[in-house]
Coordinates of C-alpha atoms in Angstrom, one line a residue:
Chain F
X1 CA -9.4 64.2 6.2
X2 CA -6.9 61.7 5.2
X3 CA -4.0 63.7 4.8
X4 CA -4.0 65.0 9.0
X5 CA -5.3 61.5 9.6
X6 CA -2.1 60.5 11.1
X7 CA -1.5 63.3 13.2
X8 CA -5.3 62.8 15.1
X9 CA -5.6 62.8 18.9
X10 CA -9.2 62.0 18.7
X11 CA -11.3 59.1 18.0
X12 CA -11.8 57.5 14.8
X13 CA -14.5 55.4 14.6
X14 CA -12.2 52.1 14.1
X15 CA -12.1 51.1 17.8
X16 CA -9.7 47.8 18.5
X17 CA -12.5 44.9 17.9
X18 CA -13.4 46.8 14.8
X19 CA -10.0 47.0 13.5
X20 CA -9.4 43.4 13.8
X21 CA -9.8 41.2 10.6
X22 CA -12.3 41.6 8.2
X23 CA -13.4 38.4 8.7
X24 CA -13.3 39.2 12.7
X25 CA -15.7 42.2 12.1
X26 CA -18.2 40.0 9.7
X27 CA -18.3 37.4 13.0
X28 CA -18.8 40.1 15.7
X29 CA -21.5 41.7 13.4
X30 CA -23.0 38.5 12.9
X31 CA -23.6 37.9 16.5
X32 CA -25.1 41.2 16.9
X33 CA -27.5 41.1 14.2
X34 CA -28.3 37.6 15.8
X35 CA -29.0 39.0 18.5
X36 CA -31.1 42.2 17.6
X37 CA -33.5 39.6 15.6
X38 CA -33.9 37.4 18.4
X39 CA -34.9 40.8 20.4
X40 CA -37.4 41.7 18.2
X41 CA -39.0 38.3 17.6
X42 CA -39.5 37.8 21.2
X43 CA -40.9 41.3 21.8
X44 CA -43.2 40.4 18.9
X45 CA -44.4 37.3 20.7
X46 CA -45.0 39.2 23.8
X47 CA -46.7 41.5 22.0
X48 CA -49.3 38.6 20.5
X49 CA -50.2 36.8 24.1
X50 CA -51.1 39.8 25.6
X51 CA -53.5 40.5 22.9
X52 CA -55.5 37.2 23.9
X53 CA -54.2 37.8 27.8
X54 CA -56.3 41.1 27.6
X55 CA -59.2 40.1 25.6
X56 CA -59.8 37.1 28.1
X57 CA -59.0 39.7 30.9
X58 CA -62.1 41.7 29.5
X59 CA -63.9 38.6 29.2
X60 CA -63.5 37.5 32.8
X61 CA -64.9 41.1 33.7
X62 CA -67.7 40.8 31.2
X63 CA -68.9 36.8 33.1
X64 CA -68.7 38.4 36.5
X65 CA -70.7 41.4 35.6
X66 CA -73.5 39.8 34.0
X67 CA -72.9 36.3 36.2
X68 CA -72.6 34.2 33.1
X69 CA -71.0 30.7 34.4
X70 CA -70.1 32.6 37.5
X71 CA -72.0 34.7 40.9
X72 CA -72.5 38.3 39.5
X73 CA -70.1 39.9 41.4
X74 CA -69.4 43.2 40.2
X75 CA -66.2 44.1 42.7
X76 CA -65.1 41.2 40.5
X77 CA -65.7 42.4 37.6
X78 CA -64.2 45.9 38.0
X79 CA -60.8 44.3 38.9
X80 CA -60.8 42.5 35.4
X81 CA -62.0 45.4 33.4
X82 CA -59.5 47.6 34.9
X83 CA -56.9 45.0 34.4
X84 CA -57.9 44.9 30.4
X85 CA -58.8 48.8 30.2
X86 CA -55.3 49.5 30.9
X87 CA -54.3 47.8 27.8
X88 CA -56.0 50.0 25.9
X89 CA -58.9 47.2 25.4
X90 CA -61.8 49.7 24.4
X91 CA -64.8 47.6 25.6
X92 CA -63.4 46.8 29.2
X93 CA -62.5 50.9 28.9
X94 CA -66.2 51.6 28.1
X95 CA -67.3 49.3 31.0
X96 CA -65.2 50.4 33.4
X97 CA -66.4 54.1 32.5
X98 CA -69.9 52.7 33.2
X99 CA -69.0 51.0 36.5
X100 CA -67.9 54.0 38.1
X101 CA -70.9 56.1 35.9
X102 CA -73.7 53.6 37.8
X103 CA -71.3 52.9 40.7
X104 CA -71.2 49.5 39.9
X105 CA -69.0 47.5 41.6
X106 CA -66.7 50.6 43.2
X107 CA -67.8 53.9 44.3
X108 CA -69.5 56.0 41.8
X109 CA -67.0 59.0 40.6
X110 CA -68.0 60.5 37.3
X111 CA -64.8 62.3 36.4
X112 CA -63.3 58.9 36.7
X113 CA -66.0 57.5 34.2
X114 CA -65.4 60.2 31.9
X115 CA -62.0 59.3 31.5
X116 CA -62.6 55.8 30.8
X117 CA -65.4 56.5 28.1
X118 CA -63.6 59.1 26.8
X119 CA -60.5 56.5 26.2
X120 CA -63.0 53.9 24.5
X121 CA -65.1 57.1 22.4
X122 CA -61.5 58.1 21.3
X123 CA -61.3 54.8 19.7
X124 CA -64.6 55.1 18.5
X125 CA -66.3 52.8 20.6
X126 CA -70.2 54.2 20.2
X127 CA -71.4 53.3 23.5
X128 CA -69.1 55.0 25.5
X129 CA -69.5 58.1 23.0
X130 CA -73.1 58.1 23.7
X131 CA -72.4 57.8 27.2
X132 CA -69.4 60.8 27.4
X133 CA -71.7 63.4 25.3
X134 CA -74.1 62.6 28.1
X135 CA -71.9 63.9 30.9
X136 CA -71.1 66.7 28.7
X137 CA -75.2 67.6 28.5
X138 CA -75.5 66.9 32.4
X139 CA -71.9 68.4 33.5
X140 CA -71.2 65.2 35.3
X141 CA -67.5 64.6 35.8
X142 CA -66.8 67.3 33.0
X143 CA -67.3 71.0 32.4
X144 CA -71.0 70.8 31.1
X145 CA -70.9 71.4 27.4
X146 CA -73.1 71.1 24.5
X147 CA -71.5 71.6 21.8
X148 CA -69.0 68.9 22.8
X149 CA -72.1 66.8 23.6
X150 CA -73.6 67.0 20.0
X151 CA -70.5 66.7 18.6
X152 CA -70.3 62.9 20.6
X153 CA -73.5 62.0 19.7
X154 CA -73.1 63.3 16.1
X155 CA -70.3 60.5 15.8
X156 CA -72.2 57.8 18.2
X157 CA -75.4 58.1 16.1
X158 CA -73.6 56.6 13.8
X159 CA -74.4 53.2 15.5
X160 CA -78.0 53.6 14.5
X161 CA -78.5 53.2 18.7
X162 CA -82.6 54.5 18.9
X163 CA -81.6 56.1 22.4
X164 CA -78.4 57.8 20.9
X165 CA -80.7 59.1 18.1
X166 CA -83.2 60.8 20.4
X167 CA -80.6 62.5 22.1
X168 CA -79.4 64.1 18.9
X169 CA -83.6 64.9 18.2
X170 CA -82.8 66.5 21.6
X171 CA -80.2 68.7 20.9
X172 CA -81.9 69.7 17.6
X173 CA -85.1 70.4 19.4
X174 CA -83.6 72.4 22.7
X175 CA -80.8 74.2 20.2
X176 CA -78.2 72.6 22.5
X177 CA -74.9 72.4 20.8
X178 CA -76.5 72.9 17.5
X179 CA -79.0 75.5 16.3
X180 CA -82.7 74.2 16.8
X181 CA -84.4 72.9 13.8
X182 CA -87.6 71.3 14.3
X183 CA -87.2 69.3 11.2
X184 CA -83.9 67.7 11.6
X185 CA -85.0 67.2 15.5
X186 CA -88.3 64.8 14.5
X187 CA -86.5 63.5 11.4
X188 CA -83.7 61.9 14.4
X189 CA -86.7 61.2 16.8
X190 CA -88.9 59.7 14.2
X191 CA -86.0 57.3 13.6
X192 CA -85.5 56.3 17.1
X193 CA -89.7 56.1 17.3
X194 CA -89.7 53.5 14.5
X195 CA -87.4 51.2 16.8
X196 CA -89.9 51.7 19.6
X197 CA -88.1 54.0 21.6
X198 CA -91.1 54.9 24.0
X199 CA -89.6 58.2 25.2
X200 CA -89.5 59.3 21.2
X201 CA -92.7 58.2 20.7
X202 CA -94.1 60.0 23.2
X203 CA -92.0 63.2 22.6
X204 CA -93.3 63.4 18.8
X205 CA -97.1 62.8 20.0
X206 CA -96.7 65.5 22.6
X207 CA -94.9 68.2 21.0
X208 CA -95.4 68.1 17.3
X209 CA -98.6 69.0 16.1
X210 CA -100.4 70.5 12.7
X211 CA -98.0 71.9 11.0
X212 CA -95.0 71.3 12.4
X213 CA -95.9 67.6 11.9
X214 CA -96.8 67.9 8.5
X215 CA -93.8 69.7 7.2
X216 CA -91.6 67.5 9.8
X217 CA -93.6 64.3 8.3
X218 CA -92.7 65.6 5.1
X219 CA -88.8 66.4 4.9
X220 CA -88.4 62.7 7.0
X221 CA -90.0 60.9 4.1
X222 CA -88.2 62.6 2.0
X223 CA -85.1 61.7 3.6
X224 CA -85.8 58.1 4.1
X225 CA -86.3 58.1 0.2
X226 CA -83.6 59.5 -0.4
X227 CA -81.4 57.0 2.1
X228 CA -83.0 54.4 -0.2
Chain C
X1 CA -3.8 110.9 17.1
X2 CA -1.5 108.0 18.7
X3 CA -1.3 104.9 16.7
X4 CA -0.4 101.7 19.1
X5 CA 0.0 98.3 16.9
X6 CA -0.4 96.2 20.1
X7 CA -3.8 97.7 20.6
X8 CA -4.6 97.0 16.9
X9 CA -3.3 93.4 17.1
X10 CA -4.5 92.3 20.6
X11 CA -8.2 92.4 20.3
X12 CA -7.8 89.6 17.3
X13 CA -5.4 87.1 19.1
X14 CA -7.2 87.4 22.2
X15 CA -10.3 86.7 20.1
X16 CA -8.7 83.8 18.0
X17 CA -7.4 82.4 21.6
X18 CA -11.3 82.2 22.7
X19 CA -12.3 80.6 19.7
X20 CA -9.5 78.0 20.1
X21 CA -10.4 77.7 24.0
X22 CA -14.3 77.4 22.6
X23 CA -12.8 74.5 20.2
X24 CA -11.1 72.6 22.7
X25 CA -14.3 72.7 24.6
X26 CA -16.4 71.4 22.4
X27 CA -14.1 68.2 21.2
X28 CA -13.4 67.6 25.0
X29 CA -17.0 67.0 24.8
X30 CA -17.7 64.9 21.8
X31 CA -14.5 62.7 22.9
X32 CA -16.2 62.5 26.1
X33 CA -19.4 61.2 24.9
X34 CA -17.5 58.6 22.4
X35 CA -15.5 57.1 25.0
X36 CA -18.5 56.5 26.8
X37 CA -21.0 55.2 24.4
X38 CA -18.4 54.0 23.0
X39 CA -17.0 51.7 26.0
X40 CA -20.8 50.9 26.9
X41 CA -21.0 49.2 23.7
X42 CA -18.0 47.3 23.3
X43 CA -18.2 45.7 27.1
X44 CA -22.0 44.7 25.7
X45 CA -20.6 43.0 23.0
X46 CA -17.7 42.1 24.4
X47 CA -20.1 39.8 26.9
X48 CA -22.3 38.6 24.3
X49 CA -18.9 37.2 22.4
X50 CA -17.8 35.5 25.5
X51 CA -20.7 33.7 26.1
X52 CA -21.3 32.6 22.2
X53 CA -18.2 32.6 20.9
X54 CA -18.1 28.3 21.6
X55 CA -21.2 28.1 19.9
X56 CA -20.4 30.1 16.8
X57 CA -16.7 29.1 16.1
X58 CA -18.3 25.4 16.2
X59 CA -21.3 26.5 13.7
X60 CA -19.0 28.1 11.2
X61 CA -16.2 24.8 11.5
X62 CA -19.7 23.0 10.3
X63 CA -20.6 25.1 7.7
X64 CA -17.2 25.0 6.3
X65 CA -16.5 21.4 6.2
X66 CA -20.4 20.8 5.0
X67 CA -19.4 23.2 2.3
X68 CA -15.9 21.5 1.4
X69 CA -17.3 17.8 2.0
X70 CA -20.0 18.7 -1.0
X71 CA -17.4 20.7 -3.3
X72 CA -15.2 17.0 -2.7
X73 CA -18.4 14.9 -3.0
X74 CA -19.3 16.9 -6.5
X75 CA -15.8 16.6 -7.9
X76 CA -15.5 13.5 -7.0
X77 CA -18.9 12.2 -9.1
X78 CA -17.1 14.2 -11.8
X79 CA -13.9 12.3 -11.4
X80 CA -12.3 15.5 -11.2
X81 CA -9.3 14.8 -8.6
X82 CA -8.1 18.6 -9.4
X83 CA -11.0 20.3 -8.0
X84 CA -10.9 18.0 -5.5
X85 CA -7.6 19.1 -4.0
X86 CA -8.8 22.4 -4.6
X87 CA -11.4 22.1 -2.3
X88 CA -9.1 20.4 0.6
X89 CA -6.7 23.6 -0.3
X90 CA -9.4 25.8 0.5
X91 CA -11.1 24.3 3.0
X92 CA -7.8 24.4 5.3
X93 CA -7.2 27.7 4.5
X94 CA -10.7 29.3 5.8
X95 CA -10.4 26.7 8.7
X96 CA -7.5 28.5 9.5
X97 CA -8.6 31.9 9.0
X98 CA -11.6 31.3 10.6
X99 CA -9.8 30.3 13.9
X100 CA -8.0 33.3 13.8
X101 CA -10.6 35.3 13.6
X102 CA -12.0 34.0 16.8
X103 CA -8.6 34.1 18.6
X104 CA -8.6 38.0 17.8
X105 CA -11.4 38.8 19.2
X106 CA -11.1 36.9 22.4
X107 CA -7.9 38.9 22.7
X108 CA -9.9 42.0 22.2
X109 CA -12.9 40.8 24.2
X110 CA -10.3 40.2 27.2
X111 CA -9.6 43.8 27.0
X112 CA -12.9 45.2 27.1
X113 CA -13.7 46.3 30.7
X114 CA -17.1 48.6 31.6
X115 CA -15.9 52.0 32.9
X116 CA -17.1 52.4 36.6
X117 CA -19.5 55.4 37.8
X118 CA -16.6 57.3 38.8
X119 CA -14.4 56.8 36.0
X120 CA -17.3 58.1 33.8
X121 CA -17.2 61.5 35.5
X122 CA -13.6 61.7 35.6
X123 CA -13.4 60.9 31.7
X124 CA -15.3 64.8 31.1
X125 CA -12.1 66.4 33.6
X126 CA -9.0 63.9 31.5
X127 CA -10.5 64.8 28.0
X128 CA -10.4 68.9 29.1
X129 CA -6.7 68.0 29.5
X130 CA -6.0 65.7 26.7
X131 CA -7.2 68.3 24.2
X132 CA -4.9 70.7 25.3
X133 CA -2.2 68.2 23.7
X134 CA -3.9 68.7 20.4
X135 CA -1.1 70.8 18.9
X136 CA -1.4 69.2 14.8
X137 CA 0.6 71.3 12.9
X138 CA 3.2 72.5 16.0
X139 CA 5.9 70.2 14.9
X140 CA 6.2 69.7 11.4
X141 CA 9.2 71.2 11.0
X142 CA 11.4 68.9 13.5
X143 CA 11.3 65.5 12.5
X144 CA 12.2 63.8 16.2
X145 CA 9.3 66.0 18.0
X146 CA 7.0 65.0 15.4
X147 CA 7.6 61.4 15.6
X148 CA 6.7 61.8 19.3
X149 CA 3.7 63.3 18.7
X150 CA 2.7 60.3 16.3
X151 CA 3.6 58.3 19.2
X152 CA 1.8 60.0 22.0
X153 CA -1.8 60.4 19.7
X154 CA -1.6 56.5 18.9
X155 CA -1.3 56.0 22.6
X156 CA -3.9 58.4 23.7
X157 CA -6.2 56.5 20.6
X158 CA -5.1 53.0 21.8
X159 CA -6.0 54.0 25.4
X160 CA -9.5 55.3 24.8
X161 CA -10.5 52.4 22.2
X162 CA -9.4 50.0 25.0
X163 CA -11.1 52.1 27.5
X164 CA -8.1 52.2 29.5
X165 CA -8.4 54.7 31.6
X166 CA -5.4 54.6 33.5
X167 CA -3.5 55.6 30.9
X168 CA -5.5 58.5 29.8
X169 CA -5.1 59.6 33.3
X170 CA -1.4 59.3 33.4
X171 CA -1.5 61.1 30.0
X172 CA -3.8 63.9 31.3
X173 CA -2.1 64.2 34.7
X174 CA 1.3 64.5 33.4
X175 CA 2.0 64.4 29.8
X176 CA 5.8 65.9 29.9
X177 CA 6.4 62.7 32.5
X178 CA 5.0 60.1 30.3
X179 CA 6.6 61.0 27.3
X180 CA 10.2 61.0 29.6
X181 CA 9.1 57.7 31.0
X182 CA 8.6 56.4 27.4
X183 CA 12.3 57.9 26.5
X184 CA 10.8 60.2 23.7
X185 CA 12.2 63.5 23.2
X186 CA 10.4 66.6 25.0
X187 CA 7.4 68.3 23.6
X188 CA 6.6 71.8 24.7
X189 CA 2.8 72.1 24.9
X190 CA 2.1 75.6 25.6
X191 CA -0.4 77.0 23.0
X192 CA 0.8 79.2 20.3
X193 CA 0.8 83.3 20.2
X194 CA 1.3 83.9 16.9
X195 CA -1.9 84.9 14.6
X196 CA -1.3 82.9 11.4
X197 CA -0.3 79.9 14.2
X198 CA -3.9 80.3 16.0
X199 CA -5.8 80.4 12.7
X200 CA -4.6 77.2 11.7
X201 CA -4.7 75.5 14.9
X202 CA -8.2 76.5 14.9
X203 CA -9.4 75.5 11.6
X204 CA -8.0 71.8 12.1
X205 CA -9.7 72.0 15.7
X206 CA -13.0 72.5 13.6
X207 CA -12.2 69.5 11.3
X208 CA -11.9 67.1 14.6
X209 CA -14.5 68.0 15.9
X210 CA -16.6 67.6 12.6
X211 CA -14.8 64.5 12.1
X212 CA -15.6 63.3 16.3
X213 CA -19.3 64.2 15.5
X214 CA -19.0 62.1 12.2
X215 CA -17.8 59.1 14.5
X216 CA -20.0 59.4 17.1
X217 CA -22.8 60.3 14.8
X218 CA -21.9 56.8 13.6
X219 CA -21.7 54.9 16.6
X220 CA -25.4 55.7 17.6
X221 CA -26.8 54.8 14.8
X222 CA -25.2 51.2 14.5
X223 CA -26.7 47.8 15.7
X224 CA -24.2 47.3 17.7
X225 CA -25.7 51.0 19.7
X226 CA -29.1 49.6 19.3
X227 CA -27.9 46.2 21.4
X228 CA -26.5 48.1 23.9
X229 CA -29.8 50.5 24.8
X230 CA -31.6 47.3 25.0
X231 CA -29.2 45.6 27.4
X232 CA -29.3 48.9 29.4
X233 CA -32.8 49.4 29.4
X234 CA -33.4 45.8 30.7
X235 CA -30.7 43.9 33.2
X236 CA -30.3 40.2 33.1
X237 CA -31.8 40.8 28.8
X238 CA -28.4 40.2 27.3
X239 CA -27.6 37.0 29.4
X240 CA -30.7 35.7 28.9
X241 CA -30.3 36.7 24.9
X242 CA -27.1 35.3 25.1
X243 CA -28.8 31.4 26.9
X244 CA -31.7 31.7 24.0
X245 CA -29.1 32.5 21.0
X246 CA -27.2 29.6 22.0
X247 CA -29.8 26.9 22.4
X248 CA -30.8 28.0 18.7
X249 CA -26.9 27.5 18.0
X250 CA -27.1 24.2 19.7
X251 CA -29.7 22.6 17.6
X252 CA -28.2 24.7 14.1
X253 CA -25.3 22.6 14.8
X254 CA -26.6 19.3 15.6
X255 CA -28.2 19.8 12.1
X256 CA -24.6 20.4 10.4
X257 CA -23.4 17.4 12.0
X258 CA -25.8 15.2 10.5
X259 CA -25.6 17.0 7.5
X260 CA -21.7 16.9 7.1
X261 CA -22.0 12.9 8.2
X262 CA -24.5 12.3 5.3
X263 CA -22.0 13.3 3.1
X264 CA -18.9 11.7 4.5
X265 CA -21.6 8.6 3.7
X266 CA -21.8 9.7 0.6
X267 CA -18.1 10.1 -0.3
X268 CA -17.3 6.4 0.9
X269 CA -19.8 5.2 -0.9
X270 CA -18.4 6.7 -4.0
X271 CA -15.1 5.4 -2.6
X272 CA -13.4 8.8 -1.7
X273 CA -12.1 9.1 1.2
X274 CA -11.5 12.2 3.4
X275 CA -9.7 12.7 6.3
X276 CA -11.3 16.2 6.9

C-alpha cells in the first residue's frame, strides 16, 4: 500500500491526536485505558451489592409471607418477591410463581405462575419444578401436557421430596407421560410411603394386591439394595 | 454480416464505468462511517483529556523527578558525580519532552469539535462528492497537476481527521474554486473514457476501499471505540469517570510528593544538594 500512500484521498487510520508524538499517543492511551478500568471495576461493584440487595429483597418477601419479625402481610410480600424475582433470584421466582398459583397476596392467574416457576425450574430450583409439571398434569396456565409433566418431575424427584415422588408413582401408574409400569410406579410410591406420605400409603394399600404386591415388593427391595 | 467496433467496445466501458460508479459508492460509504465513528471518538477523548490532563501532566512531573531524585540519591552513595549529572541531563530532557507532549495534545484536543445531527447526514451527500475527486493515477505524467493533487488529498485528509466539516463542504461543493482560491493550478476532474484508464482507476478504488475497511476495521475494535460506546450508551458516565479518575490522581500524587520529599531528605543528608 505504501507506494500510492501518498496519493490517498481517504482515511488512514493516523488521525491528528494519533499522529502527535509518540510519547503524546502513550499519554492519550494511558488515559483511556485508565479509564476503561475504572469502568469495569465500578460495574463490577455494582454488580456485587445488588447480589446482597436482591437476596435481602427476597428475604423481606420471605418475613412478610410467613410474618417472621413482621404482620404476615402477603400484598407485602409479593411486592418484595417480585422486586428480587426480577433479578433472576430463583427462590423469590418460585414464590412468586406460588403467590399467583394459591392467589396469595395478588389475584390468582396461573399462566402468570407458570412463568415464574418455569423461570426458577429452569434454574433447577425443585420446588418450582414440582409445582410447573403440575400445571402441565392439570392444564393450568399451560397447554395440559404429560409428557412435559413427567419430564419436570423426573428432574424435581431428584430432591427426594415424598410428594414429588408420588406424583412420578402417578404418572407410572396412569401411563401419563410415561408408559405404565406397575413396578416402577410402587417402587416411587413405596419411597414416598416410607416418609409417611399418607396419600402413598393409602394408594399402595388400595390398589396393589397379591401379586402385583409381591412382584412390586420384590423389584423395590431389590432396588433399595442395590442404591446401597 | 456487419462488424461495428463501437458495438464491440461499448458494452465493456459502459460495464467498467458501473463498476467504478459501484466503487465510488462503496468508499463514499466506508469514509462516511470513519468520519463518524471516527469524530465520536476523538470529541470523547478529546473531553476526557481536558478534564485530566492537570492531573496527569502533574503525576508524570512526580514520577519523573521521584525517578531522577533516586538515580541522584544512588550515585551519590556511590560517590559517582558522573552518573549523577547524568541523571540531572536526563531528567531535564523527559521534563521537557514530557511538557510537550501535553501541549500537543491540548492543541489537538482544542480542535476536536462533536459533529452536529445535521452535519452527520450531510457527511453521507459530501463524501458521494469527495470521491469523485479520487482520480490516483490521472496525473502522473505532469508534475504541477500532480503536486496539486498531493495538496488537495492532504487537505481533504487534514479536514476529515479534524472533523472540519466546513472544509469538506467547500471541497465537495466546489473543488475547481478551492483549488483557484488556494492559487494551485487547475485539475480537470471528469472521469476517464479510455479502457486501460478505467481498469486501473478501478483496481486502486478496490485497494482504498480495502485499505478504508482496514482502518475502520481498526477503529472499532480499539479502546479508545470501546470508551466512546460506553459514554454514548450512558450520559453524564464520562464526566463522572473523568471526577472519579481524578480523585484517584489526586491522592496518586499526594503519595509522589511525599515520596519525592523523602528523598530530597535523603540527598541532604548525604550532603547533595539538588535544585530539581
Amino acid at each position: 500500500m505504501a507506494e500510492h500512500r501518498n496519493n490517498l484521498l481517504v482515511v488512514r487510520p493516523l488521525g491528528a491526536i494519533e499522529k502527535a508524538a509518540p510519547g503524546a499517543k502513550r499519554i492519550l492511551s494511558g488515559m483511556v485505558a485508565d479509564a476503561l478500568h475504572l469502568v469495569k471495576k465500578t460495574a463490577s461493584k455494582e454488580i456485587a451489592i445488588s447480589d446482597a440487595q436482591v437476596e435481602s429483597w427476597y428475604q423481606t418477601g420471605a418475613k412478610y409471607s410467613f410474618g417472621r419479625g413482621v404482620p404476615q402481610d402477603h400484598a407485602e410480600a409479593v411486592k418484595w418477591f417480585r422486586k428480587a424475582a426480577e433479578q433472576n433470584h430463583v427462590m423469590a421466582q418460585s414464590s412468586l410463581g406460588y403467590c399467583y398459583d394459591a392467589g396469595e397476596g395478588v389475584a390468582k392467574d396461573y399462566v402468570e405462575a407458570v412463568k415464574w416457576y418455569r423461570k426458577a425450574a429452569e434454574q433447577g430450583h425443585h420446588f418450582a419444578q414440582h409445582n410447573l409439571a403440575l400445571c402441565y398434569t392439570t392444564g393450568q396456565g399451560v397447554k395440559q401436557n404429560y409428557e412435559e409433566a413427567f419430564r419436570w418431575y423426573c428432574e424435581a424427584v431428584k430432591s427426594g421430596e415424598a410428594k414429588t415422588q408420588f406424583n412420578v408413582g402417578g404418572c407410572y401408574f396412569l401411563g401419563q407421560g410415561v408408559a405404565m409400569n406397575y413396578i416402577e410406579s410402587y417402587k416411587w410410591l413405596k419411597l414416598a410411603a416410607e416418609q409417611g406420605d399418607k396419600a402413598a400409603i393409602e394408594f399402595i394399600t388400595r390398589l396393589f394386591s397379591g401379586d402385583d404386591l409381591r412382584r412390586s415388593e420384590l423389584a423395590y427391595r431389590e432396588f433399595c439394595l442395590s442404591k446401597k | 454480416m456487419r462488424l461495428d467496433p463501437t458495438i464491440f467496445v461499448d458494452p465493456e466501458v459502459k460495464q467498467l464505468r458501473q463498476l467504478v460508479g459501484g466503487a465510488r459508492a462503496q468508499l463514499a460509504e466506508l469514509e462516511t462511517d470513519y468520519t463518524k465513528e471516527k469524530s465520536r471518538v476523538d470529541a470523547v477523548q478529546a473531553v476526557l483529556f481536558r478534564q485530566l490532563r492537570e492531573h496527569y501532566q502533574k503525576r508524570d512531573r512526580l514520577r519523573l523527578m521521584v525517578d531522577y531524585r533516586k538515580k541522584f540519591l544512588d550515585s551519590l552513595t556511590r560517590g559517582d558525580s558522573e552518573a549523577a549529572k547524568q541523571a540531572e541531563e536526563n531528567y531535564e530532557e523527559s521534563k521537557t519532552q514530557t511538557d510537550k507532549d501535553y501541549e500537543e495534545l491540548a492543541a489537538a484536543a482544542d480542535k476536536k469539535k462533536q459533529l452536529t445531527a445535521e452535519q452527520e447526514a450531510e457527511l453521507t451527500l459530501l463524501w458521494k462528492k469527495l470521491v469523485k475527486l479520487y482520480h490516483p493515477d490521472r496525473f502522473a505524467n505532469e508534475p504541477d497537476k500532480l503536486e496539486t493533487y498531493h495538496k488537495l488529498t492532504a487537505a481533504i485528509n487534514q479536514a476529515k481527521d479534524n472533523g472540519d466539516i466546513e472544509t469538506l463542504r467547500e471541497i465537495a461543493e466546489d473543488p475547481h474554486g478551492f483549488i483557484l482560491r488556494q492559487g494551485w493550478s487547475k485539475l480537470d476532474f471528469a472521469d476517464v473514457e479510455e479502457l486501460a484508464q478505467l481498469k486501473r482507476l478501478h483496481e486502486t478504488l478496490q485497494k482504498e476501499i480495502a485499505v478504508v475497511a482496514e482502518a475502520l476495521k481498526q477503529l472499532r475494535e480499539s479502546p479508545d471505540y470501546e470508551l466512546c460506546q460506553l459514554a454514548e450508551k450512558k450520559p453524564g458516565m464520562l464526566d463522572e469517570l473523568a471526577a472519579e479518575r481524578a480523585k484517584q490522581l489526586e491522592l496518586e500524587n499526594k503519595a509522589l510528593e511525599m515520596q519525592a520529599d523523602l528523598l530530597a531528605k535523603e540527598i541532604k543528608k548525604l550532603g547533595g544538594t539538588t535544585s530539581l
